[in-house]
Every structure is written in structure tokens, then in C-alpha cells.
Tab-separated table of C-alpha atoms and ligand atoms in Angstrom:
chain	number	residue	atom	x	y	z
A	132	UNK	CA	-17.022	-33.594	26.379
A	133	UNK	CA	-14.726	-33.380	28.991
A	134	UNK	CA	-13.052	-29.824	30.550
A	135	UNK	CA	-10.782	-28.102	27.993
A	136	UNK	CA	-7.005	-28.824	29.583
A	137	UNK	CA	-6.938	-24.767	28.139
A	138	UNK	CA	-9.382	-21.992	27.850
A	139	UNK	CA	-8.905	-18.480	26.497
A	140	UNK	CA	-11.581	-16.455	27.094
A	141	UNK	CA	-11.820	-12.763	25.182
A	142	UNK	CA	-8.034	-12.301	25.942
A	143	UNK	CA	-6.897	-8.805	25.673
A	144	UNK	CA	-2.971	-8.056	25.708
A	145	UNK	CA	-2.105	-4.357	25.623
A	146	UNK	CA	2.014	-3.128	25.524
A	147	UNK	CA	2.020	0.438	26.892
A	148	UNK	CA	4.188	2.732	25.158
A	149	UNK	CA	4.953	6.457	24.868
A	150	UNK	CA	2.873	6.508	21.564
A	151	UNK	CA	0.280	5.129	23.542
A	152	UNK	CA	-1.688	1.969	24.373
A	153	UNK	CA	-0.941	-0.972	21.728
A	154	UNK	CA	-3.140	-3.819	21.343
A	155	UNK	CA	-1.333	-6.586	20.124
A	156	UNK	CA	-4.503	-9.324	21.051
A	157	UNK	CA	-7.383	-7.787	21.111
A	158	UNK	CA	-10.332	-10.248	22.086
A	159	UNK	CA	-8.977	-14.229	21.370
A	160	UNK	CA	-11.110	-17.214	22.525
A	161	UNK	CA	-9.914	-20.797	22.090
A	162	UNK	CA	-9.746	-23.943	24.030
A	163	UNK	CA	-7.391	-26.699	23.617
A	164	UNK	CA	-8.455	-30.332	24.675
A	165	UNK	CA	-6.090	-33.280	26.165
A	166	UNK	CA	-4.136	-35.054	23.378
A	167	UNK	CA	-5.263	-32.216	20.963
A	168	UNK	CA	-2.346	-30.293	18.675
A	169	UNK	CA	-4.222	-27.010	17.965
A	170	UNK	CA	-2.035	-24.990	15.550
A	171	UNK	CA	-1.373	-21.405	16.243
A	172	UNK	CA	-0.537	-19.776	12.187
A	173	UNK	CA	-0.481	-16.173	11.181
A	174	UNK	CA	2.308	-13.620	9.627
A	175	UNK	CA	4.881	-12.253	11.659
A	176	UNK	CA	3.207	-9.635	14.262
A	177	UNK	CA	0.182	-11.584	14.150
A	178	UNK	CA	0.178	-11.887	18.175
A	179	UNK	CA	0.938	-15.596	18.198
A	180	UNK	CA	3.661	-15.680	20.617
A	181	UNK	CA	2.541	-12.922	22.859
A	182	UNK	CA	-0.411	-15.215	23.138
A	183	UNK	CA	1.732	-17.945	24.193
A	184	UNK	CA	3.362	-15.875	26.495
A	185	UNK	CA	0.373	-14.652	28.174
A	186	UNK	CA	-0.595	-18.662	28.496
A	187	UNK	CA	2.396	-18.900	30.268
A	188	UNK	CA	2.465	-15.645	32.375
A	189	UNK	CA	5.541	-14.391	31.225
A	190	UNK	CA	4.277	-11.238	28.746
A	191	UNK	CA	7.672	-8.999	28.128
A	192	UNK	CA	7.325	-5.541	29.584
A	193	UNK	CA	5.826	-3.020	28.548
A	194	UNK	CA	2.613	-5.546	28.120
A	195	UNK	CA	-0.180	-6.666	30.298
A	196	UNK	CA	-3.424	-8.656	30.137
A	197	UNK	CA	-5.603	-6.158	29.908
A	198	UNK	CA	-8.740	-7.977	29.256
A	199	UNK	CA	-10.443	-11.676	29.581
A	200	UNK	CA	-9.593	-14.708	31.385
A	201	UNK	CA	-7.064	-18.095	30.789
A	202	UNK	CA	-7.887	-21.496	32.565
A	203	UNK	CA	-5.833	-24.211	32.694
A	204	UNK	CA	-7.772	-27.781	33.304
A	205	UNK	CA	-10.279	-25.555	35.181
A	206	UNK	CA	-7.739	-23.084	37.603
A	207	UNK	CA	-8.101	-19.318	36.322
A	208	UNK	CA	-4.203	-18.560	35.633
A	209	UNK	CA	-4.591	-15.048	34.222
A	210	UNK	CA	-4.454	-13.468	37.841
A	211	UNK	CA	-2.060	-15.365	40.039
A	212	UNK	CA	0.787	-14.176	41.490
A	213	UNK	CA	4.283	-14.702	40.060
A	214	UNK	CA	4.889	-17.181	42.116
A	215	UNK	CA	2.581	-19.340	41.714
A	216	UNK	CA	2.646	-18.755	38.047
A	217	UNK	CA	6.239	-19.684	38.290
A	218	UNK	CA	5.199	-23.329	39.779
A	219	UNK	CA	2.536	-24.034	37.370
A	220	UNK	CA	4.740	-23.254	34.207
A	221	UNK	CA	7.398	-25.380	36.200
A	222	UNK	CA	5.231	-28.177	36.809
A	223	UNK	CA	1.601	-28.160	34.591
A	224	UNK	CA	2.628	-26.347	31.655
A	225	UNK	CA	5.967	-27.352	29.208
A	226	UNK	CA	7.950	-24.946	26.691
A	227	UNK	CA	9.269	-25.347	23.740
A	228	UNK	CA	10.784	-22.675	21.760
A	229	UNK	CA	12.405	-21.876	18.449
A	230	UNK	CA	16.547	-21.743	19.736
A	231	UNK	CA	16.796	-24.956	22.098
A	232	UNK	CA	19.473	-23.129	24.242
A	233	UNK	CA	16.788	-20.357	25.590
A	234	UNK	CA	15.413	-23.888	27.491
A	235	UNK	CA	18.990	-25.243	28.073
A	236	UNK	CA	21.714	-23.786	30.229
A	237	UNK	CA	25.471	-24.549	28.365
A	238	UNK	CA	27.437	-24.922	31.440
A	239	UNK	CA	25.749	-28.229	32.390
A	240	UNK	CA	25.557	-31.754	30.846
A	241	UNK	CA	22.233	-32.130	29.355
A	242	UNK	CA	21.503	-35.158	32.260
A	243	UNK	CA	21.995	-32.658	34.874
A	244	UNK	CA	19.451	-30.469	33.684
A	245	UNK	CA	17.105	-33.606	32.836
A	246	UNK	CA	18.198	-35.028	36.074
A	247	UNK	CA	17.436	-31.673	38.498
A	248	UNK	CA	14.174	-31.108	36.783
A	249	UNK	CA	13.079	-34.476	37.735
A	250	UNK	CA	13.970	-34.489	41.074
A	251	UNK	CA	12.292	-31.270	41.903
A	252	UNK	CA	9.161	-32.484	40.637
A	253	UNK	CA	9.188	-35.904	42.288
A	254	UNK	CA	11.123	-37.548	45.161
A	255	UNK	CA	13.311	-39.894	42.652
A	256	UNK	CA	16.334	-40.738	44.132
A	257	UNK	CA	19.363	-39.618	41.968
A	258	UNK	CA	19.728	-43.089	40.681
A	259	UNK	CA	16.183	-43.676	39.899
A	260	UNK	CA	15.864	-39.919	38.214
A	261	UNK	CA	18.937	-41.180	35.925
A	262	UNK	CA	17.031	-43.899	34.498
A	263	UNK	CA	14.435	-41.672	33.907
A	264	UNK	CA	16.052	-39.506	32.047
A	265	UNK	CA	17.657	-41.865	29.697
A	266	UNK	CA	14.014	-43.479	29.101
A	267	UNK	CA	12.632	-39.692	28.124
A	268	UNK	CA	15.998	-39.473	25.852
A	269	UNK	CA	15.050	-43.026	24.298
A	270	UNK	CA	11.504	-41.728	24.198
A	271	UNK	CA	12.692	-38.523	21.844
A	272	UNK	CA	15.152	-40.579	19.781
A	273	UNK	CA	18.610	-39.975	21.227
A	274	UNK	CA	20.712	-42.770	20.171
A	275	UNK	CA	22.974	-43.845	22.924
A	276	UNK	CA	20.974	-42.243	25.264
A	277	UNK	CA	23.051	-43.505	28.161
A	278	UNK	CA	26.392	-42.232	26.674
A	279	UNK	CA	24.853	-39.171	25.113
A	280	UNK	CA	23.555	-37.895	28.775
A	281	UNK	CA	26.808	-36.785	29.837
A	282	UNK	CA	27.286	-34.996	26.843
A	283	UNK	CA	27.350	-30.517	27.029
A	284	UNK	CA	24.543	-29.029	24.939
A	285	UNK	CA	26.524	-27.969	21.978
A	286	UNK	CA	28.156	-31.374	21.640
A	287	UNK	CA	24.569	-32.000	20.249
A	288	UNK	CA	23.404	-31.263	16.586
A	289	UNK	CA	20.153	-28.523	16.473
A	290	UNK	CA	18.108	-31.443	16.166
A	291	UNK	CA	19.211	-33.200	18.442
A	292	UNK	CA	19.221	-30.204	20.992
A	293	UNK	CA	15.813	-29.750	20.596
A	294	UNK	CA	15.069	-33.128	21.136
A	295	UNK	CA	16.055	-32.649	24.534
A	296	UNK	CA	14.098	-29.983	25.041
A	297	UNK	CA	11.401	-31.885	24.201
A	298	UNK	CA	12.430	-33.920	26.802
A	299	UNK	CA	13.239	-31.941	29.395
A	300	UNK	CA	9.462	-30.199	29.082
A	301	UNK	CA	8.643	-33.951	29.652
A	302	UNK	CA	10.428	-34.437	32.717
A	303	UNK	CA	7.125	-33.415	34.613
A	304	UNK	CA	4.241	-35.078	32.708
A	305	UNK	CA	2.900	-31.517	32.269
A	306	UNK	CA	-0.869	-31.007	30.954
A	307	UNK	CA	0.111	-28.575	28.132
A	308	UNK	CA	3.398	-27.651	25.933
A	309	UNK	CA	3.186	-24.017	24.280
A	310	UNK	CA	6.153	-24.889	21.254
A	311	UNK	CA	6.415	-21.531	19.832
A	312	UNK	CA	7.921	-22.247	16.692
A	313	UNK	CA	10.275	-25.018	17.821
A	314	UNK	CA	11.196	-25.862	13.922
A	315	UNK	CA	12.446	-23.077	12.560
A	316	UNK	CA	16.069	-22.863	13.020
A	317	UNK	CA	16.584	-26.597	11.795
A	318	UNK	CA	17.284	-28.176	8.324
A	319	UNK	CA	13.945	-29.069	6.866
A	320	UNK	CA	14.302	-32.524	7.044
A	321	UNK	CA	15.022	-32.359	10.646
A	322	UNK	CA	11.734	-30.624	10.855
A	323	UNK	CA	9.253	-33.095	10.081
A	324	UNK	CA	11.017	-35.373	12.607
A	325	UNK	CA	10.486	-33.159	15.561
A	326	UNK	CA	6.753	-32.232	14.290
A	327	UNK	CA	5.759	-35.615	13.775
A	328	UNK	CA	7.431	-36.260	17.530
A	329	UNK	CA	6.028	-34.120	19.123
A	330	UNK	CA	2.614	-35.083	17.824
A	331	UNK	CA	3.271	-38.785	18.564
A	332	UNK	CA	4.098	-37.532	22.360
A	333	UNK	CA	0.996	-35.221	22.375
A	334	UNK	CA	-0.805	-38.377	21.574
A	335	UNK	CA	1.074	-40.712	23.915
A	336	UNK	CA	0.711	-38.578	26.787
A	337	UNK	CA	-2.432	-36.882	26.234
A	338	UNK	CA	-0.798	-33.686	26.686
A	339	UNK	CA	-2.359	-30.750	24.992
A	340	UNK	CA	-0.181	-28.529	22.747
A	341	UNK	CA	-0.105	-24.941	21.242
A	342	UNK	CA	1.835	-25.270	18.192
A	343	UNK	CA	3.020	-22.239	17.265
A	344	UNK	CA	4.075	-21.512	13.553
A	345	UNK	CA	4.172	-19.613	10.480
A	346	UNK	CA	4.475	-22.400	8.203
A	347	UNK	CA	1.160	-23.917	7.223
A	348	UNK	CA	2.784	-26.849	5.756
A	349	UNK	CA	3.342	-27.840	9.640
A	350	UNK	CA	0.062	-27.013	10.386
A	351	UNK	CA	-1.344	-29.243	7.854
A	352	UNK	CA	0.308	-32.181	8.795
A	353	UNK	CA	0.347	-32.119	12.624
A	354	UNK	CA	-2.282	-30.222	14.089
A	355	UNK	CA	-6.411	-31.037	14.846
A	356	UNK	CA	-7.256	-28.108	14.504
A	357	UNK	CA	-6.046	-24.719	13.338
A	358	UNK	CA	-6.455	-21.298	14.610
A	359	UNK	CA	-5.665	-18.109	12.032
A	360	UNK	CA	-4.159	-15.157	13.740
A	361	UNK	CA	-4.447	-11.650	11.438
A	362	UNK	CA	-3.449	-8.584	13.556
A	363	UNK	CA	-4.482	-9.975	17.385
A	364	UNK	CA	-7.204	-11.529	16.149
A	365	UNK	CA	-8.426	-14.941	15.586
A	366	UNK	CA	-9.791	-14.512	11.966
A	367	UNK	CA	-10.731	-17.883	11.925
A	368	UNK	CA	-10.520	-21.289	13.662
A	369	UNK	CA	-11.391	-24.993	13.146
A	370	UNK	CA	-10.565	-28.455	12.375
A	371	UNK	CA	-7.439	-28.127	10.644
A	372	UNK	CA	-8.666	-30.414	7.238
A	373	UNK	CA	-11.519	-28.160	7.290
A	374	UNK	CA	-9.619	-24.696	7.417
A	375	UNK	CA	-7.026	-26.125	4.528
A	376	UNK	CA	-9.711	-27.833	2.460
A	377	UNK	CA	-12.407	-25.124	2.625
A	378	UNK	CA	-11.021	-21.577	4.391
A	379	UNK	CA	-13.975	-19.147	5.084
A	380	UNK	CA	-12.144	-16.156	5.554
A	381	UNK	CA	-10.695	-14.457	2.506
A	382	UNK	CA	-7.277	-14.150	4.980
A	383	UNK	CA	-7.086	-17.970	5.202
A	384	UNK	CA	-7.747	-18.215	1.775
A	385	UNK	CA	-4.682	-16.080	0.917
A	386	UNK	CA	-2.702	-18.403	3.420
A	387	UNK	CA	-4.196	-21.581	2.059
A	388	UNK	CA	-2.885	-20.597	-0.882
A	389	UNK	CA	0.811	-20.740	-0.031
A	390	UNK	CA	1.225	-24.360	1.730
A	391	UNK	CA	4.795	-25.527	1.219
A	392	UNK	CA	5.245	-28.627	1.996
A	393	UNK	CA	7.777	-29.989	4.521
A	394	UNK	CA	9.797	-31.503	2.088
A	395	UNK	CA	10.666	-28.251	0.235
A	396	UNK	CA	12.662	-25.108	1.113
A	397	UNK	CA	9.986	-22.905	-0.270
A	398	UNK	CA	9.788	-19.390	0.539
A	399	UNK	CA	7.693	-19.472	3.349
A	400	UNK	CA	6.531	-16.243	2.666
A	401	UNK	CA	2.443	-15.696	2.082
A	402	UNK	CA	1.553	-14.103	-1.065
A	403	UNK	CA	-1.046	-12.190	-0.131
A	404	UNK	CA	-0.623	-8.778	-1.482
A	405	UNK	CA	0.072	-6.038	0.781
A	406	UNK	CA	1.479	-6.495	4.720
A	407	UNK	CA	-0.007	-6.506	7.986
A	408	UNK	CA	-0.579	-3.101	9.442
A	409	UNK	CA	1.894	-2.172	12.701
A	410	UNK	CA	0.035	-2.503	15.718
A	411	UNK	CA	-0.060	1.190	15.771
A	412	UNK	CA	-1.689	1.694	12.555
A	413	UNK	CA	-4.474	-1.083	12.400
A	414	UNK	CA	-7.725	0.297	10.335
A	415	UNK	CA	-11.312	0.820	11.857
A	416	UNK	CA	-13.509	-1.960	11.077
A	417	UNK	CA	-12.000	-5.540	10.124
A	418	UNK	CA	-8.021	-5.338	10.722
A	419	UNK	CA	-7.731	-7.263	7.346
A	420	UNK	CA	-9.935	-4.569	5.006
A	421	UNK	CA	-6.360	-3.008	3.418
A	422	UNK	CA	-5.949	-6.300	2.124
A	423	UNK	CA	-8.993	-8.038	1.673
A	424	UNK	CA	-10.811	-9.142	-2.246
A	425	UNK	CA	-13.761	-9.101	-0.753
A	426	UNK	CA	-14.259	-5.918	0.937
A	427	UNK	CA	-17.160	-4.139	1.055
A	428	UNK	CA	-18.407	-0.764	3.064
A	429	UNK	CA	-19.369	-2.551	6.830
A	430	UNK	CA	-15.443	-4.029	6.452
A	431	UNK	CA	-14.309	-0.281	6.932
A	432	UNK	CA	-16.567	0.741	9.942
A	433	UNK	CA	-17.515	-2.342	12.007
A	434	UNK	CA	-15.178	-5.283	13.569
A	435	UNK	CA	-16.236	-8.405	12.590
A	436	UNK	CA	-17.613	-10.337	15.641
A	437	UNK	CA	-16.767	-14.517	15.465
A	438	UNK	CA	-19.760	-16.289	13.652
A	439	UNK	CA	-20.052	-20.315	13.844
A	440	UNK	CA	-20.228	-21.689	10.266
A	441	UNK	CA	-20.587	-25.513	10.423
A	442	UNK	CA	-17.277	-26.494	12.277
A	443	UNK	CA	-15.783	-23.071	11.888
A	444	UNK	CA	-15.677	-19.846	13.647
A	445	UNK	CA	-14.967	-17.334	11.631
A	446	UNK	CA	-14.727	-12.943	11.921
A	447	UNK	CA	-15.762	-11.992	8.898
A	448	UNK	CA	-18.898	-9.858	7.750
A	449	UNK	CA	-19.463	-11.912	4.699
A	450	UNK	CA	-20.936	-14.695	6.865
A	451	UNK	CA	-22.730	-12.469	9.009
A	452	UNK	CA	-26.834	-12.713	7.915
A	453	UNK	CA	-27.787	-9.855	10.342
A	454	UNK	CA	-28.348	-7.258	7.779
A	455	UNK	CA	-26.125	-4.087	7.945
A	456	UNK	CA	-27.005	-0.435	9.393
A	457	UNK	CA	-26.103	1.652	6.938
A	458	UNK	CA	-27.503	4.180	8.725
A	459	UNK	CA	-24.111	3.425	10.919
A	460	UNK	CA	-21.933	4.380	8.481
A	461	UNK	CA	-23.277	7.927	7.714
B	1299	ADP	N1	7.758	-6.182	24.134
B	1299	ADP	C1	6.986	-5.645	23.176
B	1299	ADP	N2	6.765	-4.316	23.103
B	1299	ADP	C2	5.968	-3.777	22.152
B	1299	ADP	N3	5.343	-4.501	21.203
B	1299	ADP	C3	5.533	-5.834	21.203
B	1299	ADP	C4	6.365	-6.487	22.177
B	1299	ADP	N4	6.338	-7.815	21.929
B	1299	ADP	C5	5.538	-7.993	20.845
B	1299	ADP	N5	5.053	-6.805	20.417
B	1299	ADP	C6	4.153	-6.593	19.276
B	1299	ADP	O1	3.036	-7.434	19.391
B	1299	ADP	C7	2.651	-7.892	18.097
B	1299	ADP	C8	2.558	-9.402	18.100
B	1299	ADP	O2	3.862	-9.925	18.219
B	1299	ADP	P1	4.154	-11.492	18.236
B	1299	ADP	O3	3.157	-12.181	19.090
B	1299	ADP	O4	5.590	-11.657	18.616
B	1299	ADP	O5	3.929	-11.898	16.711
B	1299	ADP	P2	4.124	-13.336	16.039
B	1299	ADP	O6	2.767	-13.724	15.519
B	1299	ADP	O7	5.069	-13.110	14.913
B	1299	ADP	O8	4.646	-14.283	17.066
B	1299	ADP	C9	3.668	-7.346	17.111
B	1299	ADP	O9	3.128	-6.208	16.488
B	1299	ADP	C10	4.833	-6.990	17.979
B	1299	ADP	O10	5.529	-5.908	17.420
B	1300	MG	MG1	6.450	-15.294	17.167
């Protein structure tokens, strides 16, 4: 098999606050291959978009990587300096994030902003990056892309809008897109366009994307495989019909459990009694213990390291066959 386009090794994110050191990821490992869609899914606070934003080097303050090591297509990115961060998430890595105006200034026609982005990242004459653009806005289904290119950002529907983000983050063929959610504010049926676009582009251009969401009807139907967040962990992670056909760990169970699908406006809520814990209050032992059926007395004292289970990896103690200290617990 090839190099991963991304590799997270044992990442550790940390915010540091007057209550003390937080940690909101505390020991991920995943790769992402080219042309893959590997789905990010979890509760809210579950650390998927500070993981995204530690991908991309832009971790809100007071955080820091405090721990482990992110490669993209074989460059360690976890240590560079902001500028050269700045280049790489310009040019090698694409964003795409829930409210398409974070990626899209107001005050300039959308072909502008398509237009500049090319041009920086290639020596296309003005002319030449035009026709680009319009090709990229064909490419994302703009009708009258060559009218609609002169057109502000809120002349566009939120559909739409996005669509050009999508675009934009195309302008420079990068090797991976981090969309953090990039369905949520839209009308549902709107949604499955974009998802099923941006798979068809991930496959098209062989870029690799982080799909970011809390909705594992998405998941379902666009990702390869699937990684389970549960309180800045990775409870689990693997091909994405495995995970929803057969979840190992009793938190992915819960989730599997509550699928909507895309064509409904379910309550996208997971029934799973009982919340997340607050980064500040997260239990000894397995994060998920609170909450778990299956709990027993090593859940409450040791953290679950990831096991391999055929195509799955999975944190849980209820696949672990080392037998348990007891003696630990006294
Ligand atoms: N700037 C910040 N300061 C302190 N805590 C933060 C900050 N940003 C995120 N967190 C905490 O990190 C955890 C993970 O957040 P996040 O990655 O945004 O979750 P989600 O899975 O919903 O995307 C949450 O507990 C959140 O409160
Ligand atoms: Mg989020």
C-alpha cells in the first residue's frame, strides 16, 4: 500500500485554562489514504473539529499540541512554523466548513475569489484562470457558471454557496479537504447533493477527505471508513459498512442505533442515555464507563488501549484477552 496522504500519530491537544490543563484529544491515531472519505462522527465535544484544526495548524487559543505527530503525504506538519503552515493549508490541504461565508469574503464576486486563488497557486494568466474557474463551477454544478461568476456571495442560495466553496478548496488540486461539517446549515435535501459531490470529487481527484459530522446517516452513505470520537478519543474505527453493520464498541452501538437517514428531518440527536462528560470532568478508566451497558470493574480504573479486531480497532476492555490485575484495583 502506498504512503497515507495523512497520518495522525498519538495526537494529544491540551487547551490551558485557569482550572487547569484540559485534554480535549487525548492520544488519536488514524491515517487517511488518496481518494479515501474517512468519516470523522461523535457527539458534540467529542474533539472532532479540534482535530481538524490541529490537521490544519490553526488550534484556537488557549490550545496546543501537546503530544504526537501529523504527516501529510510523508512531511511532519505538527511542528512547522506558521508560515509555512500557512502555505501548506493554502496550497496541499482544502477547507470546508459548516457556514460557507467563514471560506468566502462578501465584498467580492465569487470569480474574484476563485480567480485570485488560482493565480497565486499557478502562473495562469487572468484570462486563462477565468476559464478555470468557470470549469471548477461546472465541475460543482453551478448552472450558468459563466453568468453566475460575477455574481456577490449572498446572491447565491446556501447550497449553492457552499458549492463554491467546494470549489474554491479546488482551485489548487490540494491532497486533502478537512469539511468540518459542511452540511449542516442546509435544507436536507440540499445535503445529500453536496455529500454525494463531494465524494464524487474525492474520487475524481483522488483527494483524501476528513469528513467531519455528527450525523451518521452521512457517514453511512459517503464515507470508507468511519472513525468514532467519545470524549478525545477514538473509541473505535474501521470500514464504515463494518462499523454500521457490526459496531464493537458498546458507544457505536448506541450511535448505530440512531441512523437517520438523509431523506428525513429526524432528530439527530443520539439516544444514548446520559451525556458526555465536560472535558473537565471525564472519569478514570474508559471516558465512556458513566454511560456504558457493559461496564464492568477494569472500565472504572484502566483506559482502554486500541485493540485490532478483524478490520476494526477498537478501545474497549471487553475485547481485550489479556486478563485483568485485580490486584490493580485494590
Ligand atoms: N478554544 C477552546 N477553549 C477551551 N476548550 C475548547 C476550545 N475549543 C474546543 N474546546 C473543547 O474541546 C472539546 C472538543 O471540542 P470540538 O472538537 O469542537 O467538539 P466537536 O466534536 O463537537 O467538534 C470540547 O469539550 C470543547 O469544549
Ligand atoms: Mg465540531
Amino acid at each position: 500500500m502506498s504512503e497515507p496522504v495523512l497520518s495522525v500519530r498519538d495526537l494529544r491537544v491540551e487547551f490551558v485554562t485557569r482550572r487547569g490543563i484540559l485534554k480535549a484529544i487525548d492520544g488519536i491515531s488514524f491515517d487517511i489514504a488518496k481518494g479515501e472519505v474517512l468519516g470523522v462522527v461523535g457527539e458534540s465535544g467529542a474533539g472532532k473539529s479540534v482535530t481538524g484544526s490541529a490537521v490544519i495548524g490553526l488550534i484556537d487559543l488557549p490550545g496546543r499540541i501537546a503530544g504526537g505527530e501529523i504527516w501529510l503525504s510523508g512531511t511532519r506538519i505538527d511542528n512547522l512554523r506558521p508560515e509555512e503552515m500557512r502555505r501548506i493549508r493554502g496550497k496541499r490541504i482544502g477547507m470546508i466548513f459548516q457556514d460557507p461565508l467563514t471560506s468566502l469574503n462578501p465584498l467580492y464576486r465569487v470569480g474574484e475569489q476563485l480567480i485570485e486563488t488560482i493565480q497565486t497557486h499557478t502562473n495562469l494568466s487572468a484570462a486563462a484562470a477565468r476559464k478555470r474557474a468557470i470549469e471548477l463551477l461546472t465541475e460543482v454544478g453551478i448552472p450558468a457558471p459563466e453568468k453566475r461568476i460575477d455574481g456577490y456571495p449572498h446572491e447565491f442560495s446556501g447550497g449553492m454557496r457552499q458549492r463554491v466553496v467546494i470549489a474554491l478548496a479546488l482551485c489548487v488540486e490540494p491532497e486533502l479537504i478537512i469539511a468540518d461539517e459542511p452540511t449542516t446549515a442546509l435544507d436536507v435535501s440540499v445535503q445529500a447533493q453536496i455529500i454525494s459531490l463531494l465524494k464524487r470529487l474525492g474520487r475524481d481527484h483522488g483527494t483524501a477527505i476528513m469528513l467531519v459530522t455528527h450525523d451518521m446517516g452521512v457517514i453511512a452513505e459517503t464515507a470508507d471508513r468511519v472513525a468514532v470520537m467519545y470524549a478525545g478519543i477514538i473509541a473505535e474505527i474501521g470500514p464504515v459498512r463494518d462499523v454500521v453493520r457490526n459496531p464493537l464498541h458498546p458507544y457505536s452501538r448506541g450511535l448505530m442505533g440512531a441512523i437517520p437517514t438523509l431523506a428525513t428531518d429526524a432528530d439527530r440527536l443520539v439516544q444514548i442515555p446520559g451525556a458526555m462528560p465536560r472535558l473537565s470532568a471525564i472519569p478514570p478508566g474508559c471516558p465512556f464507563n458513566p454511560r456504558c451497558p457493559n461496564v464492568f470493574a477494569r472500565c472504572h480504573v484502566e483506559r482502554p488501549a486500541a485493540i485490532q479486531r478483524d478490520t476494526h480497532r477498537v478501545a474497549c476492555h471487553l475485547y481485550d484477552e489479556e486478563p485483568f490485575n485485580t490486584e490493580a484495583v485494590a
